[in-house]
Structure formats: structure tokens, C-alpha cells
mmCIF file of C-alpha atoms in Angstrom:
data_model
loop_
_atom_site.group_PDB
_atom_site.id
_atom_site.type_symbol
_atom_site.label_atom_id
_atom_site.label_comp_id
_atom_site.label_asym_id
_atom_site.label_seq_id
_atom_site.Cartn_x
_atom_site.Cartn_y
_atom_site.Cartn_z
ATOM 1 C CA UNK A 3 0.000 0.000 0.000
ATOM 2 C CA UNK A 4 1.061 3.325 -0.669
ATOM 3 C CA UNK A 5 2.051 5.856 2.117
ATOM 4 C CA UNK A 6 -0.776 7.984 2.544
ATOM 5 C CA UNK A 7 0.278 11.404 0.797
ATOM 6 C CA UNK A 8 -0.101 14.629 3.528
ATOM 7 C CA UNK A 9 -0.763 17.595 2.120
ATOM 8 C CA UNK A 10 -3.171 20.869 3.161
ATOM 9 C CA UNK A 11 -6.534 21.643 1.632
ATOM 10 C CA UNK A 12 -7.461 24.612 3.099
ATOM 11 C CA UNK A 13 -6.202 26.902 5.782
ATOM 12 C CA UNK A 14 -8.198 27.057 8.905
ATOM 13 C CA UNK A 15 -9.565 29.876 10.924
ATOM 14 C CA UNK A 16 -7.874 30.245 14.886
ATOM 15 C CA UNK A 17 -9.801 28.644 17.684
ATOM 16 C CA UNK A 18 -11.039 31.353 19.948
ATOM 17 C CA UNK A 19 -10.801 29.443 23.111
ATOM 18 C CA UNK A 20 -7.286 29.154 22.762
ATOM 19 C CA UNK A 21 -4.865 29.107 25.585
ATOM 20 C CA UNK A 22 -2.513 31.716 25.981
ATOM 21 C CA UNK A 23 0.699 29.777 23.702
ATOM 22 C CA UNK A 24 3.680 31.087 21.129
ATOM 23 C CA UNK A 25 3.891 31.710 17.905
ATOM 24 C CA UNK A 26 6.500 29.502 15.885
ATOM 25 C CA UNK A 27 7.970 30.758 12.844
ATOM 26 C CA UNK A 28 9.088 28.503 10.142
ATOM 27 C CA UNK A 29 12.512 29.480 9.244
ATOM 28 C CA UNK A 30 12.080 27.891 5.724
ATOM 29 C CA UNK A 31 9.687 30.848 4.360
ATOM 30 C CA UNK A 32 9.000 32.873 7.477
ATOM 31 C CA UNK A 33 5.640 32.355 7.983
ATOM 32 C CA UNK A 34 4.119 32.728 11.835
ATOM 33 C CA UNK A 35 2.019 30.019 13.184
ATOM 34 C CA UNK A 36 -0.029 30.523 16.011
ATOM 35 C CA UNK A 37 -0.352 27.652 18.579
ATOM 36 C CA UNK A 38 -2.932 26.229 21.255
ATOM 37 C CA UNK A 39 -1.191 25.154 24.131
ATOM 38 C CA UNK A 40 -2.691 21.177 25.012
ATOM 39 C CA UNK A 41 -1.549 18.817 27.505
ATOM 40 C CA UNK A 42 2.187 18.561 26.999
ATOM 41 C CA UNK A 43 2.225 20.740 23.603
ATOM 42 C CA UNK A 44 1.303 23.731 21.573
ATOM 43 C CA UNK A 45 -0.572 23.096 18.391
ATOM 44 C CA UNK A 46 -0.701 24.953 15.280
ATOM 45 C CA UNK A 47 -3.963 26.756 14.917
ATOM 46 C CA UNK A 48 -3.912 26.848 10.986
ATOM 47 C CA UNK A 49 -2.496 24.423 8.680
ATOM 48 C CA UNK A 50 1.055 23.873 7.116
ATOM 49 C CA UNK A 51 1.504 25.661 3.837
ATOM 50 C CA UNK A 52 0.953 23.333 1.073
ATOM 51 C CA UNK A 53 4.491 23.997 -0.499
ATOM 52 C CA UNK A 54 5.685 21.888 3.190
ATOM 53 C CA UNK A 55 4.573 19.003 1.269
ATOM 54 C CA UNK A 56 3.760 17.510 5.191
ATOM 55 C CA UNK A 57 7.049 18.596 6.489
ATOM 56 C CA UNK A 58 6.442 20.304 9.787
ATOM 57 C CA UNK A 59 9.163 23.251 10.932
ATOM 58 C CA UNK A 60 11.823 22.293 12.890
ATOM 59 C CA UNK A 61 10.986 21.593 16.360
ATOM 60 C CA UNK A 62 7.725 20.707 15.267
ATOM 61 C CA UNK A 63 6.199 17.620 14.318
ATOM 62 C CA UNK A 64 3.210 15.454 12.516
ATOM 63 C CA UNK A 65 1.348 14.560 15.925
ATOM 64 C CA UNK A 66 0.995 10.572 15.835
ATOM 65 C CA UNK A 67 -2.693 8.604 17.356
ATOM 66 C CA UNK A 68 -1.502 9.259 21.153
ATOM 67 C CA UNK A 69 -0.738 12.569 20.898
ATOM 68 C CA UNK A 70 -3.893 13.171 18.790
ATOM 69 C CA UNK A 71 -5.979 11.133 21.406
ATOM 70 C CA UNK A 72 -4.994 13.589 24.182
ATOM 71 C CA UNK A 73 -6.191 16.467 22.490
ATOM 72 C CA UNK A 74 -9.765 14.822 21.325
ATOM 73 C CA UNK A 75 -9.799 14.091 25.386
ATOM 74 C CA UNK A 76 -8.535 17.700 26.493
ATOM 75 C CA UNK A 77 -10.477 19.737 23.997
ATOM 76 C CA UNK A 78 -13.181 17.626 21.806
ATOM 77 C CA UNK A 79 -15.130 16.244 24.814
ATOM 78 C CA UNK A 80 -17.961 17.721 26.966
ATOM 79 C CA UNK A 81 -21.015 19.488 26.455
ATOM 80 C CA UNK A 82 -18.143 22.420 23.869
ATOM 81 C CA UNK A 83 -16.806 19.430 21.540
ATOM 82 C CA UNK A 84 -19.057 20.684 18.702
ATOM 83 C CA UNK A 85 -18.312 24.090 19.077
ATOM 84 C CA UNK A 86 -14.561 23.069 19.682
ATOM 85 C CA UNK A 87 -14.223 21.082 16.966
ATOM 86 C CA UNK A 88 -15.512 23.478 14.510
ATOM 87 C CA UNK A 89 -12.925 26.285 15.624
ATOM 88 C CA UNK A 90 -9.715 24.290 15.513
ATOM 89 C CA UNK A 91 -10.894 23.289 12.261
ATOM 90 C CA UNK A 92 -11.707 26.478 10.676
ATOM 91 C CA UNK A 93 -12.325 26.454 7.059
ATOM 92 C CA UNK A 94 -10.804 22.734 6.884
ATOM 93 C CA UNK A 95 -13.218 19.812 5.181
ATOM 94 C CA UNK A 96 -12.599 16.842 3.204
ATOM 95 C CA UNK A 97 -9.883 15.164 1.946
ATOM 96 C CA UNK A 98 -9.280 14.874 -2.017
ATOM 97 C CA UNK A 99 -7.219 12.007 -3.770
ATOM 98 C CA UNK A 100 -3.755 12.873 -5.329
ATOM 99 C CA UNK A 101 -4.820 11.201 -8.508
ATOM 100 C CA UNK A 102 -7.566 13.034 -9.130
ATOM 101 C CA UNK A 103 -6.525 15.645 -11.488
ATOM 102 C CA UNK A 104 -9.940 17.694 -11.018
ATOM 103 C CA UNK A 105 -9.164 17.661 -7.011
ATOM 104 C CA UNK A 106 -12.878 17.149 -5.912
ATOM 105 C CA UNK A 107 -13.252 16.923 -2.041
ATOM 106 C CA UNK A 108 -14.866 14.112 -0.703
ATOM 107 C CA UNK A 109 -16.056 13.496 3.090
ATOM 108 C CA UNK A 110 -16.828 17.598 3.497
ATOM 109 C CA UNK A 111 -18.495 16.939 6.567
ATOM 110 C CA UNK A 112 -15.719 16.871 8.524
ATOM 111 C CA UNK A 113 -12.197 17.716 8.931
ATOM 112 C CA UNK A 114 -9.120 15.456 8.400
ATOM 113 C CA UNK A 115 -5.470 15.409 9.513
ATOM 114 C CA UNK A 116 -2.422 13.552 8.934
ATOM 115 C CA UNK A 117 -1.590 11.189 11.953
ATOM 116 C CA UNK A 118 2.187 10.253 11.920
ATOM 117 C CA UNK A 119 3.374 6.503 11.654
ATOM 118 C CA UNK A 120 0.289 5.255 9.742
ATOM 119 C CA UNK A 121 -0.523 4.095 6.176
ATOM 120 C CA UNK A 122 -4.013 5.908 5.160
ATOM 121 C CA UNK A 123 -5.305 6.646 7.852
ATOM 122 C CA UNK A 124 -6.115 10.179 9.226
ATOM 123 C CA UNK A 125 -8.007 11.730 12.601
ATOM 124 C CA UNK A 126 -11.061 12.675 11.146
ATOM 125 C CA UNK A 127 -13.093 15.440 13.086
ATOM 126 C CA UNK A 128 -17.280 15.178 12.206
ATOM 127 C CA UNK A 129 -18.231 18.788 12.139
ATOM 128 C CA UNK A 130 -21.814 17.470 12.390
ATOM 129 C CA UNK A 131 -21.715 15.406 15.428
ATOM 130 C CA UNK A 132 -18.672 16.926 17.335
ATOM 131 C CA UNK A 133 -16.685 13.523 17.461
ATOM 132 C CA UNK A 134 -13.573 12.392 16.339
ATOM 133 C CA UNK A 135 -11.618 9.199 15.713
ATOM 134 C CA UNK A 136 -8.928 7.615 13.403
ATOM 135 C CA UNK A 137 -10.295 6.316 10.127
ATOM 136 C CA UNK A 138 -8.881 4.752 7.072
ATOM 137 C CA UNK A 139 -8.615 6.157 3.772
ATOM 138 C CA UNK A 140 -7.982 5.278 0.289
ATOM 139 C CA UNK A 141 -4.599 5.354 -1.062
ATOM 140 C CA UNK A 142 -3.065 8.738 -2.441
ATOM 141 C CA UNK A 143 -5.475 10.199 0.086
ATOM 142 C CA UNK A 144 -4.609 14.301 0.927
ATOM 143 C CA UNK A 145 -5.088 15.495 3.977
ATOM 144 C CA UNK A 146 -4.883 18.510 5.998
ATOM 145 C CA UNK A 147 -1.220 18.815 7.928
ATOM 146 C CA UNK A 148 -1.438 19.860 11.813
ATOM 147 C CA UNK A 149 2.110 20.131 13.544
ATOM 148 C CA UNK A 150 2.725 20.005 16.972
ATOM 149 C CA UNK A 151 5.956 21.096 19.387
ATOM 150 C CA UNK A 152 6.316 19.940 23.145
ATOM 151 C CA UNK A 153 5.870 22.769 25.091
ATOM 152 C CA UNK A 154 7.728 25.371 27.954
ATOM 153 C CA UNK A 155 5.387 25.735 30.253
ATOM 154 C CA UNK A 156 8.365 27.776 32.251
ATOM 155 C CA UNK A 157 8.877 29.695 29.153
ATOM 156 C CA UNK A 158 4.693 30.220 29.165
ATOM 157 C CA UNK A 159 5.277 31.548 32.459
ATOM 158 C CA UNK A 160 7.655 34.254 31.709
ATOM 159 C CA UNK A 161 10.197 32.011 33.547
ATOM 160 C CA UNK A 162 13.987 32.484 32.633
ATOM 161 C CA UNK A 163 15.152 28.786 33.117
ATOM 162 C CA UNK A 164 18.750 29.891 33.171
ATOM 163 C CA UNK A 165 18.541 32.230 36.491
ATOM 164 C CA UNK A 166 15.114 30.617 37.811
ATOM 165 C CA UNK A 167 13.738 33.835 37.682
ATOM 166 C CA UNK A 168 10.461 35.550 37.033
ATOM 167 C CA UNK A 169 9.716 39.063 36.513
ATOM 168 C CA UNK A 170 6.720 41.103 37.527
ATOM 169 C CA UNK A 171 5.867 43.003 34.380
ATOM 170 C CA UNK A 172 2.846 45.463 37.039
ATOM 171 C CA UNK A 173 6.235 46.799 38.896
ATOM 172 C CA UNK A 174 9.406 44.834 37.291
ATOM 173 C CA UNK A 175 10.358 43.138 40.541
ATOM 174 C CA UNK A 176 12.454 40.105 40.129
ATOM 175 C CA UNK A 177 11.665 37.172 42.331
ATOM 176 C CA UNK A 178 13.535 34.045 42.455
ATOM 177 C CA UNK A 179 11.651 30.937 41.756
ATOM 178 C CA UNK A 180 12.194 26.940 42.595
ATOM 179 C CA UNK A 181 10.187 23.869 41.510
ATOM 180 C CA UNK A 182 8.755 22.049 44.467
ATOM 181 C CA UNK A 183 6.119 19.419 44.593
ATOM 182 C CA UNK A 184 4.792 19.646 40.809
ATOM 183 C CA UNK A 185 4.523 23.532 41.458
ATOM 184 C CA UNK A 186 6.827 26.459 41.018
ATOM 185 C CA UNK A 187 6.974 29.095 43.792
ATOM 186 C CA UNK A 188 8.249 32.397 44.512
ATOM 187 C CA UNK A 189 11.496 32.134 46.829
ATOM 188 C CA UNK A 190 10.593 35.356 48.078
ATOM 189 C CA UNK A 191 7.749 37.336 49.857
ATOM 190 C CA UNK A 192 5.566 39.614 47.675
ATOM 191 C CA UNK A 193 6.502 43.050 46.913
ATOM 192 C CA UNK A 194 3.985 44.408 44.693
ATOM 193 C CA UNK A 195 1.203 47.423 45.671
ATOM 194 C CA UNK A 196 3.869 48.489 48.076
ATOM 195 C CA UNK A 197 2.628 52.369 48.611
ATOM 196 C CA UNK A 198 3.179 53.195 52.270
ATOM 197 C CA UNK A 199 5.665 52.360 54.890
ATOM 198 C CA UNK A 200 2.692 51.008 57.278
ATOM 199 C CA UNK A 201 2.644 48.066 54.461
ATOM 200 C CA UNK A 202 5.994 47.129 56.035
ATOM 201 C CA UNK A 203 6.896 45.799 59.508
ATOM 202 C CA UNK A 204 8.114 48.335 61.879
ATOM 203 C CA UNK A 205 7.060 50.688 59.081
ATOM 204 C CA UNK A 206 10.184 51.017 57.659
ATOM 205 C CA UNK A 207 10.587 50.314 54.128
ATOM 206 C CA UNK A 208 13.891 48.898 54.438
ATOM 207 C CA UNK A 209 11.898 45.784 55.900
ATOM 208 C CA UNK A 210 9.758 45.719 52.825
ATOM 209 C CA UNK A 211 12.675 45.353 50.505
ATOM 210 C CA UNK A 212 14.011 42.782 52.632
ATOM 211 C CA UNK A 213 11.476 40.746 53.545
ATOM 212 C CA UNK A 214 8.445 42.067 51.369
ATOM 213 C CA UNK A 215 5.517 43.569 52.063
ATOM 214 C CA UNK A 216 2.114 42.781 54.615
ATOM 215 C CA UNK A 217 -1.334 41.762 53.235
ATOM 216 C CA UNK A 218 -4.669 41.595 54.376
ATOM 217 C CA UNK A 219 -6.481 38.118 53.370
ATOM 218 C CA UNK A 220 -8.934 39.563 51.137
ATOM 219 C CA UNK A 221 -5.995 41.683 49.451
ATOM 220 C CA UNK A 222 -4.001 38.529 49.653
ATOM 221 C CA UNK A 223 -5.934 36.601 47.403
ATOM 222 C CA UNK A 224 -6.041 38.796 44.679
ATOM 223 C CA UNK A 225 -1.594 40.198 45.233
ATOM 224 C CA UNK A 226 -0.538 37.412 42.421
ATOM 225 C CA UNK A 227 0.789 38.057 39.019
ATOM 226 C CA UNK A 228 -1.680 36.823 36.191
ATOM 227 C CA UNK A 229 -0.969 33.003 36.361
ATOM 228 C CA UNK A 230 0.291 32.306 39.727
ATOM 229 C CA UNK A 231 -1.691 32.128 42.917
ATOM 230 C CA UNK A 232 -1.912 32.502 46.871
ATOM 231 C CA UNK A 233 -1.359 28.758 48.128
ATOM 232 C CA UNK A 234 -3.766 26.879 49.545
ATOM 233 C CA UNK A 235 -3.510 24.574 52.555
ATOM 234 C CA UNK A 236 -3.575 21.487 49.945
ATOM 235 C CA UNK A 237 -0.465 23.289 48.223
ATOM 236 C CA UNK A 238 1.025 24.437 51.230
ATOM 237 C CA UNK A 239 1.524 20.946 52.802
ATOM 238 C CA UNK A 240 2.826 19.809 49.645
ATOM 239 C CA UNK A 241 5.592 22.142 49.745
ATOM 240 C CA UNK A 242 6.489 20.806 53.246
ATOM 241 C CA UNK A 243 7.034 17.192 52.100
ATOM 242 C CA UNK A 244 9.987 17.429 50.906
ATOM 243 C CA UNK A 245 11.215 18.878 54.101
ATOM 244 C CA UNK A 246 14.333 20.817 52.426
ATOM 245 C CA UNK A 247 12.955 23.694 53.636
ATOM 246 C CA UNK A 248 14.960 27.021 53.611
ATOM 247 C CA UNK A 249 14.375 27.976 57.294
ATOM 248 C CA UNK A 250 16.279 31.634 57.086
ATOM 249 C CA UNK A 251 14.201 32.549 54.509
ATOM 250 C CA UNK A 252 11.104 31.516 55.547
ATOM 251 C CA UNK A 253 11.032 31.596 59.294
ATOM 252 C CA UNK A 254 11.783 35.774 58.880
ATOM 253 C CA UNK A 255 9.830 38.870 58.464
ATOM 254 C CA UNK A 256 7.325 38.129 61.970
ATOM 255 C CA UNK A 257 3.318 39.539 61.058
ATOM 256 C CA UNK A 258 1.663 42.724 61.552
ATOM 257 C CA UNK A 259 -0.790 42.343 64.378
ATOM 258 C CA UNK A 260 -2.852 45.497 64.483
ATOM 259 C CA UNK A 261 -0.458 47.748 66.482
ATOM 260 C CA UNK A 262 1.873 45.101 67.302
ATOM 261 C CA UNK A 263 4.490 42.845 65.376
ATOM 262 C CA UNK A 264 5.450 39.494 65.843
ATOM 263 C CA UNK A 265 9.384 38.210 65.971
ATOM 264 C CA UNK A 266 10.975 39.396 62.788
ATOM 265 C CA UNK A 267 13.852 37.699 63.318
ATOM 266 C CA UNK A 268 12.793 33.830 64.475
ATOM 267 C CA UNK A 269 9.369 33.619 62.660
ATOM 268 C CA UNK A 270 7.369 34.295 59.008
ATOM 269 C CA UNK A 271 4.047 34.259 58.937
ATOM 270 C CA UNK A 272 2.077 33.659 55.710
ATOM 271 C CA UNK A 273 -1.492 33.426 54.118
ATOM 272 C CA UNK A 274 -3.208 30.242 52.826
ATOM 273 C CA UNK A 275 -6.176 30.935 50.178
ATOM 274 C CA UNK A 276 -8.277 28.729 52.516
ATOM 275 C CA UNK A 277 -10.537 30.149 55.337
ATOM 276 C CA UNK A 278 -12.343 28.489 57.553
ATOM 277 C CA UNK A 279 -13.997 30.259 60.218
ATOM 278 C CA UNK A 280 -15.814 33.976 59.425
ATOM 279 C CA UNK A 281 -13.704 37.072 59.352
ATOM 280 C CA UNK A 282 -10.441 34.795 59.191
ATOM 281 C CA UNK A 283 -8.175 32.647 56.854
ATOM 282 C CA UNK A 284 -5.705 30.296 57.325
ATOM 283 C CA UNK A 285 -2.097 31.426 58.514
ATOM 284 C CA UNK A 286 1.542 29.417 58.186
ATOM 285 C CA UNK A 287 4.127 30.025 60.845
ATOM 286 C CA UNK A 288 7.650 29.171 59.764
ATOM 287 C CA UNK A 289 10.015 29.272 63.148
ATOM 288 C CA UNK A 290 13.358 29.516 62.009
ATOM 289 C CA UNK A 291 15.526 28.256 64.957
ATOM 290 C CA UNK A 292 13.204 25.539 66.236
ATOM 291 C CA UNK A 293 12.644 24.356 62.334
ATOM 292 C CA UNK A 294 8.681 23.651 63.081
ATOM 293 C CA UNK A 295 5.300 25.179 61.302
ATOM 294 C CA UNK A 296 2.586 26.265 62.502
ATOM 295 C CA UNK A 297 -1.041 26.526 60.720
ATOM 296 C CA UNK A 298 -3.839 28.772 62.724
ATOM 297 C CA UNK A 299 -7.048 30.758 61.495
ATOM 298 C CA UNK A 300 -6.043 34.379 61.797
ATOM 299 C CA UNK A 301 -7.858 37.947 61.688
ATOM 300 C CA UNK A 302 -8.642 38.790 57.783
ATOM 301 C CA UNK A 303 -7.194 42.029 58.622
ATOM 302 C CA UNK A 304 -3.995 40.604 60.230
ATOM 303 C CA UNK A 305 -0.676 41.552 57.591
ATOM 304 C CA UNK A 306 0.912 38.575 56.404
ATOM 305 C CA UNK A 307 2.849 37.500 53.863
ATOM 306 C CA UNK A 308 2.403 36.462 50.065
ATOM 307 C CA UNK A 309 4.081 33.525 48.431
ATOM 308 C CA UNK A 310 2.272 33.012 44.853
ATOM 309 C CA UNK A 311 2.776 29.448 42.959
ATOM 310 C CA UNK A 312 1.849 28.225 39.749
ATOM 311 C CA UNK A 313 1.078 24.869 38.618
ATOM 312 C CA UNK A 314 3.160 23.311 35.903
ATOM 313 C CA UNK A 315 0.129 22.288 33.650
#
């Protein structure tokens, strides 16, 4: 049997739910292709220019059944598959057959793609029903050409992998970052909205520089840059498992309570996203010379600490 022959029929429109994801730019004739980010990669959004004859960029590739599987699960399922299914495949439909010197398109009720490592066969999304699976074609079949690349989610995050660093682009503060428990967290105590010396302990500014800046809970929850988060207790105990904790760091900075501060130098107190009891949220005491933790329900007004995290998903 002959190797089914993929090629591109039409180009297809952009899907509009499309998570935030780069734009790859074949080097061969410099065209931009804008991806939605999927599980472990970012798919193009249009198809591969015709001239490709199938050949994906570099970096990129023809996704094969497993990798196509993920994304029918991910973004072709639930009560949006129709609607999904129609926008990734845009102005897509049909498949012709190379032989066929008029070119008529057969099958226009759906959309077809190349899967790699198979003989005819192609994912074939029904535009009608909103359901897709792997059929088999005739011979010399031509298909539409989808390419894939793994992606950086640290990159997606605005993550420089070679410092481990992350910059704030609301105030261009620089916090170091580590990996910890399938997350990624700030190293440091949030700086941002910092407008008056009262936001720092003692009220001296000098603290907030040092050991960042207090919070109410309600405040708290909403401090993070766009996608990263206040922990929640769930997240917070999984950063403890590992138990390489960085006691100086942590277990410094004490709490603002009311007109009173707790021991800057021997204890850091932080906010969890979960609350409990009214008026209060959950609180995380790191003691730096006796190496323990302590979790409490705390004041909403109490000043506290921020540590955001973002998943790696």
C-alpha cells in the first residue's frame, strides 16, 4: 500500500478558546504560526503551507494517534466538543485524492489530519456530530497537515530557566523561583502594591525590601501576578514534604498584628487561600531556629505575607 500522501486543503480559521501559547515561525519561508497550548504541547492553529509538502518546521512535528488522542480528550469532549471542533478546524473539510486531477473533495463533513506513523489513515473530526476518531482512507489520500511542538510551560510563564527567575511586568520586581512538589513558587515574599511604609513591619521600608511587604487576606488573594496564585492549605503541605525547607528565609519577616508585630527575626508568617472560620483565613508560621510550622485561622485584617505558585500544567 502506498504511504498515505499529507498535504493541506485549506487553511483554517484560529480557535477562539485558545490558551494563551507562542507563535512559531518557520525558518524555511517565514511564515508565523499561532499555537494552542494542550496537555504537553502547543498546536498549530492553521495548517502547514501546502508547499511543506507535510514537512512540519523544525521543532515541530506530525502529531501521531496518542498525541492526537490527548487532544480529542482535552479539547473535543464535553457538552463544547461541537463548538470546539468546529474552531480548531476552521475552514478545513474533506480530503481529495492525489490522482484526481480535477481535485474534488470528498467526506466535506468533517475535517481530516495527517496522523504520523500510519498508512491511510487520518483523525477525522465530524463537524456534524462533534466527534472524532482515526479512520482509514484510500490510497493517495490528501489530507490537511497539523504540527505540533512539546511545550515550555516555564517559558509560558515568563520564567527564565537559566537564572530561575520571574519578573513582575505590574512593577518589574524580580523574584527568584524553585520547583517544588509539581509547582513552582516564589522564593521570596511579595513586593507588589507596596505604597506606604505602614505596608511594612516596623514601618520602615527597608523591611519591605528585605522581607516584602504585609497583606490583608482579602488583598491577599487577589496580590498574584496573572498566572500564579496565593497557596492553599492542599499546596502548602505539599511544599512541606519534601522537608528541604529554607528555614532563614522563611522563618523571617514576623506579622503585623494590628499595632503590634510578631518576631521578625525567628518567625514568618504567611497566608493560605483557605478560610475556615468567618472574618479569618488560614495562617503558616515558619520558626526559624526551632525548624517547626505552625497553621492557625487568623484575623482577615492581620498583615501577612504572600508567596504566589503556579502549577506546571
Amino acid at each position: 500500500m502506498k504511504r498515505l500522501f499529507f498535504a493541506f486543503i485549506l487553511s483554517a480559521g484560529l480557535v477562539s478558546a485558545a490558551t494563551a501559547a507562542p507563535t512559531i515561525k518557520d525558518s524555511r519561508d517565514g511564515h508565523n504560526y499561532k499555537t494552542l497550548a494542550s496537555g504537553e504541547f502547543n498546536w498549530f492553529t492553521e495548517n502547514l503551507s501546502a508547499k511543506q509538502q507535510g514537512v512540519c518546521p523544525e521543532g515541530t512535528h506530525v502529531p501521531d494517534i496518542k498525541e492526537w488522542s490527548a487532544i480529542v480528550k482535552d479539547r473535543f469532549t464535553g457538552p463544547r466538543k461541537k463548538q470546539n471542533i468546529k474552531s480548531f478546524a476552521g475552514k478545513t473539510k474533506g480530503y481529495y485524492n492525489a490522482k484526481d486531477k480535477k481535485k474534488k473533495v470528498k467526506g466535506k463533513d468533517a475535517a481530516y489530519f495527517a496522523v504520523a506513523g500510519v498508512e491511510n489513515r487520518a483523525m477525522m473530526l465530524d463537524l456534524k456530530r462533534g466527534s472524532a476518531k482515526q479512520v482509514e482512507l484510500p490510497a493517495g489520500s490528501v489530507v490537511a497537515v497539523r504540527c505540533v511542538s512539546e511545550r515550555d510551560i516555564y517559558a509560558e510563564k515568563g520564567i527564565d530557566r537559566k537564572t530561575m527567575t520571574f519578573v513582575d511586568s505590574r512593577d518589574n520586581q524580580t523574584y527568584k523561583v524553585e520547583e517544588k512538589a509539581g509547582m513552582i513558587w516564589m522564593k521570596s515574599n511579595l513586593k507588589f502594591g507596596l505604597k506606604s511604609a505602614k505596608q511594612c513591619f516596623l514601618e520602615d521600608t527597608v523591611f519591605c525590601e528585605r522581607h516584602g511587604r504585609f497583606f490583608g487576606h482579602a488583598e491577599a488573594k487577589k496580590a498574584c501576578p496573572k498566572g500564579w496564585h496565593l497557596p492553599d492549605d492542599g499546596e502548602w503541605r505539599d511544599y512541606q514534604k519534601d522537608q528541604k525547607i529554607d528555614w532563614d528565609n522563611l522563618g523571617r519577616g514576623g506579622c503585623r498584628d494590628w499595632d503590634e508585630y510578631c518576631d521578625a527575626e525567628n518567625t514568618g508568617h504567611y497566608w493560605s487561600a483557605t478560610s475556615i472560620k468567618k472574618n479569618t483565613g488560614r495562617s503558616w508560621e515558619f520558626r526559624r531556629v526551632g525548624k517547626s510550622i505552625n497553621r492557625t485561622d487568623e484575623s482577615v485584617l492581620k498583615g501577612l505575607y504572600v508567596r504566589c505558585v503556579t502549577d506546571l500544567k
